[in-house]
Coordinates of C-alpha atoms (C1' of nucleotides) in Angstrom, one line a residue:
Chain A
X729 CA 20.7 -2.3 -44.9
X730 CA 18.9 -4.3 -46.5
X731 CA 17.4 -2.2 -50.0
X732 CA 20.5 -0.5 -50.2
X733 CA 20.8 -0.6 -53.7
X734 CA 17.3 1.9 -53.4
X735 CA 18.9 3.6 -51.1
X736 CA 21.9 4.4 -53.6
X737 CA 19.8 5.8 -56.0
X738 CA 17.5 7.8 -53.8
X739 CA 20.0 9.6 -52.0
X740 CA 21.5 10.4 -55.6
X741 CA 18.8 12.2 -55.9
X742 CA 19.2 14.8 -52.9
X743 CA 22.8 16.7 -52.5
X744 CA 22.5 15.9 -48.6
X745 CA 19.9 16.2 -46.0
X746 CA 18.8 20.1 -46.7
X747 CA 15.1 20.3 -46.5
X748 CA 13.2 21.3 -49.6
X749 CA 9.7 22.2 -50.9
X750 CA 7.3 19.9 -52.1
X751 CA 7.7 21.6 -55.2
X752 CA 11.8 20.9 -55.6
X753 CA 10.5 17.0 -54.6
X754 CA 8.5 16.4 -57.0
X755 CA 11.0 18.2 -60.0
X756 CA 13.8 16.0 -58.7
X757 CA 11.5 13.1 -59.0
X758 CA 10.3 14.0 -61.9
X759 CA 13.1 14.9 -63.7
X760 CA 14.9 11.4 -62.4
X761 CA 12.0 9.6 -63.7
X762 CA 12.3 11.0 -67.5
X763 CA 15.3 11.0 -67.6
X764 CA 15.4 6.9 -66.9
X765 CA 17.5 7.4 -63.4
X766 CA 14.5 5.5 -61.8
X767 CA 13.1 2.6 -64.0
X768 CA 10.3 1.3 -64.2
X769 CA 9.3 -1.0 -61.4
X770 CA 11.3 1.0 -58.9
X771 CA 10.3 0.9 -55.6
X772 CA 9.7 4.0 -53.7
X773 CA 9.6 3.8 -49.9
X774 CA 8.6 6.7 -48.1
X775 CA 11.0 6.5 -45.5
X776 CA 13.7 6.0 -48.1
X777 CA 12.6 9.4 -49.8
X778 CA 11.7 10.9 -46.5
X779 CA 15.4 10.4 -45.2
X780 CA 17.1 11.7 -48.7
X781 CA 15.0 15.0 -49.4
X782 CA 15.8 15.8 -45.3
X783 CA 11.5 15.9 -44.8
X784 CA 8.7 13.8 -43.1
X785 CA 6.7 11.0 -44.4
X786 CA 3.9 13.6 -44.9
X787 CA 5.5 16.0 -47.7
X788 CA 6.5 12.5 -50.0
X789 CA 3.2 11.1 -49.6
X790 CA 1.8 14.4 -51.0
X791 CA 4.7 14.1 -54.2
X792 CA 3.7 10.6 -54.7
X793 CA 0.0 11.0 -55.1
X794 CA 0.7 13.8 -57.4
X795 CA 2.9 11.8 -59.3
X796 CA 0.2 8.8 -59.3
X797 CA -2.4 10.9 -60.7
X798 CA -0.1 12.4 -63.6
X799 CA 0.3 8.4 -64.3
X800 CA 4.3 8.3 -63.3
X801 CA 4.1 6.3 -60.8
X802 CA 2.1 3.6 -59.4
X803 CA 0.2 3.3 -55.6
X804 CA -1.2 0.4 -54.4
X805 CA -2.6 0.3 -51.2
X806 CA -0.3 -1.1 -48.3
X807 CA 2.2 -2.0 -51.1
X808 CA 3.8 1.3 -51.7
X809 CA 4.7 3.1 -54.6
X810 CA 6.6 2.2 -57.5
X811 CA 7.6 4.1 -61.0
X812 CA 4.3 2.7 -63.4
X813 CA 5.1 0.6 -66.4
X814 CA 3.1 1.3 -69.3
X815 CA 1.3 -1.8 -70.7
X816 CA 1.3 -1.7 -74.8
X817 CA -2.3 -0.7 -74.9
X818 CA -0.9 2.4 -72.8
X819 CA 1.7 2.8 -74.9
X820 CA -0.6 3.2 -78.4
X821 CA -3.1 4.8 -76.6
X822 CA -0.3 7.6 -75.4
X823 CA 0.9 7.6 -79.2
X824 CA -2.3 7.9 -80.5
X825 CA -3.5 11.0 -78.0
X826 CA -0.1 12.4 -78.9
X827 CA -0.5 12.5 -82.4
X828 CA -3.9 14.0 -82.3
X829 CA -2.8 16.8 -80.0
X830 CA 0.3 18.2 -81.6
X831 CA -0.9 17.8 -84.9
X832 CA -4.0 19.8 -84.0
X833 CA -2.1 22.3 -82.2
X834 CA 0.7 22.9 -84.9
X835 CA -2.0 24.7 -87.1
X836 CA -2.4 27.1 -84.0
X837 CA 1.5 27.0 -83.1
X838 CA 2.2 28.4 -86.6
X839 CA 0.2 31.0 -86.6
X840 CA 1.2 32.3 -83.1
X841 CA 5.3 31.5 -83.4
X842 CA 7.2 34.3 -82.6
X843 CA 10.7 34.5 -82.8
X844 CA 11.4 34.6 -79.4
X845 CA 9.7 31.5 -79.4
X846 CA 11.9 30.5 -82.0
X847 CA 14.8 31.6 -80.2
X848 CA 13.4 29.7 -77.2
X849 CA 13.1 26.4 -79.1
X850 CA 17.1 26.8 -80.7
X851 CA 18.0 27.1 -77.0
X852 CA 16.3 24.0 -75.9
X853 CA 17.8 22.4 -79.4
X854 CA 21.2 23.1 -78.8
X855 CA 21.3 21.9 -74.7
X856 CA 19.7 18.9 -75.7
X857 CA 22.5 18.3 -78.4
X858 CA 25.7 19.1 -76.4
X859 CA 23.6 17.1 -73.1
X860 CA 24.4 13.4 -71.9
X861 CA 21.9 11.0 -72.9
X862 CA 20.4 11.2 -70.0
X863 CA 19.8 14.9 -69.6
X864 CA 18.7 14.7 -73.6
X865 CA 15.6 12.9 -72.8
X866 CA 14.1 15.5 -70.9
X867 CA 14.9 17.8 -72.8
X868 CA 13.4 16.2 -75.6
X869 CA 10.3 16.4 -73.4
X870 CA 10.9 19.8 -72.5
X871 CA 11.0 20.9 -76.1
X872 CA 8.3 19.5 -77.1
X873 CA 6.5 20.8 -74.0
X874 CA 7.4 24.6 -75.4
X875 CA 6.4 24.0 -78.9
X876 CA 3.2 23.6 -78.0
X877 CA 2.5 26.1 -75.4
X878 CA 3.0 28.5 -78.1
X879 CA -0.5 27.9 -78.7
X880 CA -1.7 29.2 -75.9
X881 CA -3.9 26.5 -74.3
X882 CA -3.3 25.9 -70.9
X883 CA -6.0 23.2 -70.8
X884 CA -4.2 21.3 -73.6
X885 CA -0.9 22.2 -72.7
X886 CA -0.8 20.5 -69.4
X887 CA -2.5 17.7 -70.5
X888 CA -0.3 16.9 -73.4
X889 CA 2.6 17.7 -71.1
X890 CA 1.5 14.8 -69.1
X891 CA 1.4 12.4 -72.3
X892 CA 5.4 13.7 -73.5
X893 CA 6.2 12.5 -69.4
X894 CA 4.8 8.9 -69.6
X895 CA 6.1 8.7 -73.2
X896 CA 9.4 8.6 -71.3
X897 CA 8.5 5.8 -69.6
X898 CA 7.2 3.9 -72.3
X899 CA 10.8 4.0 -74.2
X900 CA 12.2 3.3 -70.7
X901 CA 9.8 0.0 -71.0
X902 CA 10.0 -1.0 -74.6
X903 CA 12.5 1.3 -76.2
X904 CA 14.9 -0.8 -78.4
X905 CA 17.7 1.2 -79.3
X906 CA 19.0 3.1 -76.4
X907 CA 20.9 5.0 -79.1
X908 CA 17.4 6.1 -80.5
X909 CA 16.3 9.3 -81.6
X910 CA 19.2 11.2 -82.7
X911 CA 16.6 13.7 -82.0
X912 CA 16.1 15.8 -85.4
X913 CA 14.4 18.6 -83.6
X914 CA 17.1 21.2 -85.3
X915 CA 15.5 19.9 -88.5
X916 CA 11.3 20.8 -86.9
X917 CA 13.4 24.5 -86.2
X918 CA 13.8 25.1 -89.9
X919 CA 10.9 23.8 -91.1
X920 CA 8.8 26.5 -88.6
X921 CA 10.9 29.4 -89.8
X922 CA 9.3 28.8 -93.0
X923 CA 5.7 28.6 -91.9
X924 CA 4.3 25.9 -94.0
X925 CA 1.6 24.2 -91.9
X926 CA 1.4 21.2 -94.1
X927 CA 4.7 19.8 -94.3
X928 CA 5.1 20.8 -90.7
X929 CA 2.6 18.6 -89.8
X930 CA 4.1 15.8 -91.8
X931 CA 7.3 16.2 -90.4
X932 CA 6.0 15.7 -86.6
X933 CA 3.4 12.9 -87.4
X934 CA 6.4 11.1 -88.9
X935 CA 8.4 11.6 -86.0
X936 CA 6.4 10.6 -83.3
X937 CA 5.5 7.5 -85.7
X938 CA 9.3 6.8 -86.0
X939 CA 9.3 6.9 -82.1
X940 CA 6.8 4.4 -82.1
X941 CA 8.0 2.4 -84.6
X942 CA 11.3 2.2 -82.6
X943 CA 9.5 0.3 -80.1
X944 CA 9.2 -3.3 -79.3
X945 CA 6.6 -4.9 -77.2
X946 CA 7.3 -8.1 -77.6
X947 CA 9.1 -7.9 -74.5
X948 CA 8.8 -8.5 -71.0
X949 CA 5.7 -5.7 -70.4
X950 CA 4.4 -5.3 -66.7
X951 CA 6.7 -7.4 -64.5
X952 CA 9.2 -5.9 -62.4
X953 CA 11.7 -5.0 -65.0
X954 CA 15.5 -4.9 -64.9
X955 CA 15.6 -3.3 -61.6
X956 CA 18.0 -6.4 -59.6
X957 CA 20.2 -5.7 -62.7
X958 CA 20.5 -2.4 -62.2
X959 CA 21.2 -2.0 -59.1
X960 CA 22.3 -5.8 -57.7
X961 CA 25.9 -4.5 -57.7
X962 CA 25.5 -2.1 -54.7
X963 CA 24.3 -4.7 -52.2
X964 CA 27.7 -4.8 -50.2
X965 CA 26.6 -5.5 -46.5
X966 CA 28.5 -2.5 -44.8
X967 CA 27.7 -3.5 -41.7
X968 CA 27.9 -1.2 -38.7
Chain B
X535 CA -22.1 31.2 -36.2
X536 CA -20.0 33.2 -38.9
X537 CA -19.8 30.5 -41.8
X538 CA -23.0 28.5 -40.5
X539 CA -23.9 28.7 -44.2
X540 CA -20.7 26.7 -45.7
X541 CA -21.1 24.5 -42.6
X542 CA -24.9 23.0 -42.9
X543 CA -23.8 22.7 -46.9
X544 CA -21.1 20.5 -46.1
X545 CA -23.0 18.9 -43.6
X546 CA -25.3 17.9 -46.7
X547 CA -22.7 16.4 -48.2
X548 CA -22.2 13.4 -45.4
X549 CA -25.4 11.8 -43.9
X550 CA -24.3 11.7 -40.3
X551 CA -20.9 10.9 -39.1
X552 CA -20.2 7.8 -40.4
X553 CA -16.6 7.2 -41.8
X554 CA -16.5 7.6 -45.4
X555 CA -13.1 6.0 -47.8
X556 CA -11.1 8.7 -49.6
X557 CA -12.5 7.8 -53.2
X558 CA -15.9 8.1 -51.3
X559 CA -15.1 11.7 -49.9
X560 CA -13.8 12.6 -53.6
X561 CA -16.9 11.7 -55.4
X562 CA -19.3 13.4 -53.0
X563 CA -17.2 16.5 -52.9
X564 CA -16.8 16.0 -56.8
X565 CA -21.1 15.7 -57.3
X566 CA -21.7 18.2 -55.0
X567 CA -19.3 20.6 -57.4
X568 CA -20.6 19.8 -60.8
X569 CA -24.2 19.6 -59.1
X570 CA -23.5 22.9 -58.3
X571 CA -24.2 23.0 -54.7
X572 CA -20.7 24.1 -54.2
X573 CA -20.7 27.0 -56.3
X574 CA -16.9 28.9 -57.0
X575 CA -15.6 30.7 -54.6
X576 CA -17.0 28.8 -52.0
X577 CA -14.3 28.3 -49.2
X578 CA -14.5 24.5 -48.2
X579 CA -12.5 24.5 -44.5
X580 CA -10.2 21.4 -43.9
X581 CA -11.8 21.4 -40.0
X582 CA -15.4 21.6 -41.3
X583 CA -15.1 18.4 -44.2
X584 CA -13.6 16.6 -41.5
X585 CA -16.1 17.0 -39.6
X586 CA -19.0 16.6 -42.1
X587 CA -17.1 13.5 -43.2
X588 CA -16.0 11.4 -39.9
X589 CA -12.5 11.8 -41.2
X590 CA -9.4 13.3 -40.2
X591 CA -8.0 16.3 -42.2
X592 CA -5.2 14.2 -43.5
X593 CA -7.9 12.0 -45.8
X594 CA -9.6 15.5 -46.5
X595 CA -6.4 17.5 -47.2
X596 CA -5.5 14.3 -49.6
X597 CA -8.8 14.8 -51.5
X598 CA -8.3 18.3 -52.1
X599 CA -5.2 18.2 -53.4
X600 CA -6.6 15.9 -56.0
X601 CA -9.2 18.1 -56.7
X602 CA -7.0 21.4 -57.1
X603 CA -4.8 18.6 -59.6
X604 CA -7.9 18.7 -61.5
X605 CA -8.6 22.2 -61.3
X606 CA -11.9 22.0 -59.4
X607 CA -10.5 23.6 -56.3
X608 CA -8.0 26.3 -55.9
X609 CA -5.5 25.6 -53.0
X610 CA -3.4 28.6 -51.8
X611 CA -0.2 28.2 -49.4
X612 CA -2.1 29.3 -45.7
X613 CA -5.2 30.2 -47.2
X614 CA -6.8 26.9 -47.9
X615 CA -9.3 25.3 -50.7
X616 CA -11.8 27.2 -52.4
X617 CA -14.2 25.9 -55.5
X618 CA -12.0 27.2 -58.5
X619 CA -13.7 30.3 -61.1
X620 CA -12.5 29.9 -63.8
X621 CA -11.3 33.1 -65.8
X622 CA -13.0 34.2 -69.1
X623 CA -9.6 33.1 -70.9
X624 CA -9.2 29.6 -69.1
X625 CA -13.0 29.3 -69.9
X626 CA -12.2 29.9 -73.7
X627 CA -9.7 27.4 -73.1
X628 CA -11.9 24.8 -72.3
X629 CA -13.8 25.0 -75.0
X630 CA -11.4 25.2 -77.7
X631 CA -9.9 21.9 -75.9
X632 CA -13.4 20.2 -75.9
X633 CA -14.0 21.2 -79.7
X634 CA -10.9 19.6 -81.0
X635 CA -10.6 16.5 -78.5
X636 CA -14.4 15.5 -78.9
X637 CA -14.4 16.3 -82.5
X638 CA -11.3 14.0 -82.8
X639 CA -13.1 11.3 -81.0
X640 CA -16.1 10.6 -82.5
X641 CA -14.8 9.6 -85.4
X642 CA -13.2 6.3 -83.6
X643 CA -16.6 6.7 -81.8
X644 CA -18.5 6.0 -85.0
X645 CA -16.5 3.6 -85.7
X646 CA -16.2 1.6 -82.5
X647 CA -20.2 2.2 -81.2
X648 CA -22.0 -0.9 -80.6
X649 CA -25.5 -1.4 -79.0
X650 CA -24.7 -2.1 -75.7
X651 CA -23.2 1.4 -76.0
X652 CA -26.0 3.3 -77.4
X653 CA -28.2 1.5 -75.0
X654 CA -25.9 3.0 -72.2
X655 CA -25.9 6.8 -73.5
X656 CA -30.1 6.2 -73.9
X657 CA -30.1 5.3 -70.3
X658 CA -27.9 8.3 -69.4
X659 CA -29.8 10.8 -71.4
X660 CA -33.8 9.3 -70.0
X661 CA -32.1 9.7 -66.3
X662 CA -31.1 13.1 -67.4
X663 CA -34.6 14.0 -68.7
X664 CA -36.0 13.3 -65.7
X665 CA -33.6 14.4 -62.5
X666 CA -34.0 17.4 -61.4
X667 CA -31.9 20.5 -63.1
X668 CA -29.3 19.9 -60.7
X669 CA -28.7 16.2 -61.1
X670 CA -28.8 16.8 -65.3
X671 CA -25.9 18.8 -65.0
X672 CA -24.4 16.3 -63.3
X673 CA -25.7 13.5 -65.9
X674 CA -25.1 15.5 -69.3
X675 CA -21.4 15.7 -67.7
X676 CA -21.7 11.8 -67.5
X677 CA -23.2 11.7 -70.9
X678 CA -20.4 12.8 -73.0
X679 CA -18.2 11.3 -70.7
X680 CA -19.4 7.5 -71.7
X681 CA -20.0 8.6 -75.1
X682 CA -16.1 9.7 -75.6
X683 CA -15.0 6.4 -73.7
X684 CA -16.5 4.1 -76.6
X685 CA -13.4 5.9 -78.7
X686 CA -11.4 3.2 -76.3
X687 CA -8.3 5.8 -75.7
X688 CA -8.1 6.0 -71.9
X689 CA -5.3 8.8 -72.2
X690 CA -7.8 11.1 -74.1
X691 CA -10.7 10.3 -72.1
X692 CA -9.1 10.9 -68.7
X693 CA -8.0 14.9 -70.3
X694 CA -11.6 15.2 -71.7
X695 CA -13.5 13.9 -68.5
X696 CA -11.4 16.5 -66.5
X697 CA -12.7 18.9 -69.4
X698 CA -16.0 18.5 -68.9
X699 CA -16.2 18.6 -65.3
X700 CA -14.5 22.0 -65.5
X701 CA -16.7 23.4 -67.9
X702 CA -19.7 22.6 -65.0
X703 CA -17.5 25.5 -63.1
X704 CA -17.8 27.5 -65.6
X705 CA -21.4 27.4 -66.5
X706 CA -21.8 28.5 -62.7
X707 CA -20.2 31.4 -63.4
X708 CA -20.7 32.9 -66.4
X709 CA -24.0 30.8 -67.7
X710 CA -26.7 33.2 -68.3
X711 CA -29.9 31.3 -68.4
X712 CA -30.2 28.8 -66.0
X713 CA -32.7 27.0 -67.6
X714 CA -30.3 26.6 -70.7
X715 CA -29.7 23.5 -71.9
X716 CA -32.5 21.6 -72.7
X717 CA -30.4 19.1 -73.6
X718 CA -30.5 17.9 -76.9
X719 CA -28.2 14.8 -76.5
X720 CA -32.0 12.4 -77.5
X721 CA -31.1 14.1 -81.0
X722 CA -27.6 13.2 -80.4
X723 CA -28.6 8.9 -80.1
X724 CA -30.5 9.5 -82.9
X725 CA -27.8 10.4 -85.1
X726 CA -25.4 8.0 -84.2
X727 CA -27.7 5.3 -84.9
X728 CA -26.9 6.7 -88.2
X729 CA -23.6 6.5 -88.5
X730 CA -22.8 9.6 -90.5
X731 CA -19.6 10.9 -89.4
X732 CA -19.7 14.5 -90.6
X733 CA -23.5 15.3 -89.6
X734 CA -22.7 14.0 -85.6
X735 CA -19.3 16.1 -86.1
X736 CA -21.4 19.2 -87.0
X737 CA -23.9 18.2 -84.3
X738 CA -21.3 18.3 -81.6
X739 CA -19.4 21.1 -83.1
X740 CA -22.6 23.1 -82.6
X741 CA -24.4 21.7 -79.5
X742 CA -20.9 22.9 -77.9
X743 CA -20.5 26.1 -79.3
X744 CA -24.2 26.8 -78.6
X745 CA -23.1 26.2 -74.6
X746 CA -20.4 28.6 -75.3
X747 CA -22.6 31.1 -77.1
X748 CA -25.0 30.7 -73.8
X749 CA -22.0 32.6 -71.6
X750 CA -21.7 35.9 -70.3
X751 CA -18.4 36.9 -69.8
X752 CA -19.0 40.4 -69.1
X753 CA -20.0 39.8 -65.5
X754 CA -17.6 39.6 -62.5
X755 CA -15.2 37.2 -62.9
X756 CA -13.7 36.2 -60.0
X757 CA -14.3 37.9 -57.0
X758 CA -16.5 35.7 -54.9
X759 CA -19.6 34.8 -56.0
X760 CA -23.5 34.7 -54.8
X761 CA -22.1 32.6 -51.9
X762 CA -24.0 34.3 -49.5
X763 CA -26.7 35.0 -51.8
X764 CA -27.6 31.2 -52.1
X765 CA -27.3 29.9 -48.5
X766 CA -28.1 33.2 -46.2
X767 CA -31.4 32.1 -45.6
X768 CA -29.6 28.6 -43.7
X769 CA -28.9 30.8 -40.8
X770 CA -31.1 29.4 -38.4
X771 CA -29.2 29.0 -34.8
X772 CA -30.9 25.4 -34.2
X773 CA -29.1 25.3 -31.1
X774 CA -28.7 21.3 -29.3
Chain C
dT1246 C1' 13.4 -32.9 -48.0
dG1247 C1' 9.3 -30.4 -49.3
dG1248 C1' 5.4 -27.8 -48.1
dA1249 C1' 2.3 -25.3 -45.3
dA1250 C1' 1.3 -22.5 -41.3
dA1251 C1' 2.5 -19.1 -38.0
dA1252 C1' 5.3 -15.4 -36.4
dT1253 C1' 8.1 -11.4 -37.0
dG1254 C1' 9.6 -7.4 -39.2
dC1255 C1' 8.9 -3.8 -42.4
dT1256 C1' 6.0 -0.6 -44.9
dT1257 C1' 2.0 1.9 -45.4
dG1258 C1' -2.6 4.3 -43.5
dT1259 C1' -4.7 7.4 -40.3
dA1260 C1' -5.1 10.5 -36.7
dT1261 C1' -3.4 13.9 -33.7
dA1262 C1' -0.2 17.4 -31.7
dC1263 C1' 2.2 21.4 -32.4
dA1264 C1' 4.3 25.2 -35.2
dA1265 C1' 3.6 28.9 -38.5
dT1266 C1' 0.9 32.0 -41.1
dT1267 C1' -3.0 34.7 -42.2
dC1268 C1' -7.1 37.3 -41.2
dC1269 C1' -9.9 40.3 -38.5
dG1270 C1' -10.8 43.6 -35.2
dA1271 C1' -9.6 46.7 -31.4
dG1272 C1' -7.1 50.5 -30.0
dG1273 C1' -4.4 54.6 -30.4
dG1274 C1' -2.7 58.5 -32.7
dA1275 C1' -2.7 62.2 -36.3
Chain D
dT992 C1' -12.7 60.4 -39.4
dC993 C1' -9.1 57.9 -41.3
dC994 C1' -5.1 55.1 -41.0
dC995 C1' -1.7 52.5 -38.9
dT996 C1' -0.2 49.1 -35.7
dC997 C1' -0.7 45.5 -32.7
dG998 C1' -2.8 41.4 -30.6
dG999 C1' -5.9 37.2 -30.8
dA1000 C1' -8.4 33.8 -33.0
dA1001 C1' -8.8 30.7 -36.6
dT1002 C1' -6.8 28.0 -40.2
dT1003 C1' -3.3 25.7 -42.6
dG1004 C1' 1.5 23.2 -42.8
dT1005 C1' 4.5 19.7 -41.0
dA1006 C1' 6.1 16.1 -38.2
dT1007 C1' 5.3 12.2 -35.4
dA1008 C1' 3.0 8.5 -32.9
dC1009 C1' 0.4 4.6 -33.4
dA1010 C1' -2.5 1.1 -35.9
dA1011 C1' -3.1 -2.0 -39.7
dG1012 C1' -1.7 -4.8 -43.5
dC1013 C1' 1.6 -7.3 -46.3
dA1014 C1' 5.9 -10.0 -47.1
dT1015 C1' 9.3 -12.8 -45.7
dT1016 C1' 11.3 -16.1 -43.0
dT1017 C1' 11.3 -19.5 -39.8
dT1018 C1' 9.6 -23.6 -37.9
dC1019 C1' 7.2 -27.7 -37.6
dC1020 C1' 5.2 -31.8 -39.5
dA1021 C1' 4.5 -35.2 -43.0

DNA sequence: TGGAAAATGCTTGTATACAATTCCGAGGGA
DNA sequence: TCCCTCGGAATTGTATACAAGCATTTTCCA
């Protein structure tokens, strides 16, 4: 009983000991990663996982590479997995790719927007405004994510979606103001109704630069992060 | 004997049976791909790499998931790996993508491009003058590959290098002329020496939609291709 | 008491055994 | 002759056993 403050969190993440697809890992990793349930500098045993999701050593192993090559989380050999932390360079270069993208593919989402689309976007808009904090990061991510599918690159699409993931961890790493982004996506909503590519492009370029700008990296930056004072508070021995 | 053919090709891939690392297994599996030697469609056995490879299937299965992450192989539930084809809409993709991310980049490129840099694409493009048609496609991959990496954004070069390799896949299957490309990236050094930003954006605006402009999409598609075709004539027993 | 070396335990890396599914062909009937 | 059904062979999916490496602690000596 020794990482059980891990152990906490991990078996948060299953209901009980039902066995599930690789597919339902991975999301339920996924999503506990954006949405800043597992910090940066988590440790991920396998047997840990194993025991929570109710499945073998083999089916995490596969999750966890898959998650290592999408960048989310870290493997060094004999040393185990743990949930990456972006270094600053990371951070700009993420910021930088992101701007390119989306502002390219704005010119393409305007043209294509349809108002299901549109309807599709309010949706996603309203959850993440009645949502916990928690929940509202992802679907920050997920909004973003379906904005920019509209235009209709796959190649792009993934790739970008990959970028909006790790840009969670980067405000998990150097995000200032857990308050933060009071998320004016409502506000991108009208400005597509109207169709004007320029100032649509303004507005996003400002907002992912007011995400940036939110940022600090003055701070700690690779080591272990607040992970002990997280979860220190769970270590009672409960011997058995 | 039934898939002799796929087996002596994998065999080509390992020299004997020595034991190989995992990154080793990916790279040879990932030449032999944009080399094409492993054209789509081609069915690539777990039992048969492992063999090929001194390995067990789990380092095998491992590589091919990373490979089908990447979109170079297809992996279906019970059905196994096969080289991906792209569609003629995914192909389209590609481009588009490659047209917009490299077009991006060379601007920091231009900016950021020192000698030890150009020396590097020189080298690149004299190997790829002289290899054989098989090992050019392989080099021109590399070509852009290090010329996008001077922009310095590891985020965008990771996307684009995945870009490129897929666009080897689809060469195989639509590209008309196999001799194409002569390969014009000599004019390409020439230009950046330069250092006019608009004239190497036109340059690479054109040397890519001239590729694109090389393709065929009319033909089949997907259905499996010239497999047979291209290593029939293997089928020696060679028995002991 | 401080530090270094060794040993032990825990975690990961690899291979293999077994179960599950698909594919292909043979056989029988209409 | 065509089609449907039913094995059998081959291949993939999952779990588990064992080997190897790292981390921590314990112990011993200065």
């Amino acid at each position: 009983m020794n990482d059980t403050g891990q152990f906490h969190l991990l078996a948060g993440l299953a209901t009980g000991r039902e066995t599930r697809s690789d597919d339902a890992i991975y999301q339920a990793l996924w999503e506990a990663i954006v949405e800043h349930r597992l910090s940066p500098g988590a440790r991920l045993p396998e047997d840990a996982l194993a025991g929570a999701f109710g499945v073998s050593r083999t089916m995490i192993r596969r999750v966890l590479q898959r998650l290592a090559l999408e960048q989310l989380v870290t493997l060094r050999a004999h040393r185990g997995a743990q949930i990456t932390s972006p270094t600053p360079s990371e951070a700009r270069d993420v910021f930088r790719a992101r701007r390119l993208l989306e502002g390219a593919l704005l010119a393409e989402v305007v043209t294509r927007l349809t108002p299901e689309d549109l309807k599709a976007l309010t949706t996603i808009a309203d959850q993440e405004h009645h949502a916990s904090r928690e929940q509202a990061i992802r679907l920050s991510a997920r909004f973003h994510t379906r904005l920019m599918a509209v235009a209709g690159n796959a190649s792009l699409s993934e790739a970008l979606s990959q970028l909006i993931s790790r840009t969670s961890l980067i405000i998990a790493v150097y995000g200032r103001h857990r308050a933060g982004c009071p998320c004016e996506h409502p506000a991108l909503i009208d400005l597509l109704a109207t169709g004007e590519l320029a100032a649509i492009q303004h507005w996003m370029q400002q907002h992912l630069a007011d995400i940036e700008a939110s940022l600090d990296f003055t701070a700690s930056g690779d080591a272990l992060p607040d992970f002990e004072h997280l979860f220190g508070h769970h270590r009672e021995p409960s011997a058995s």
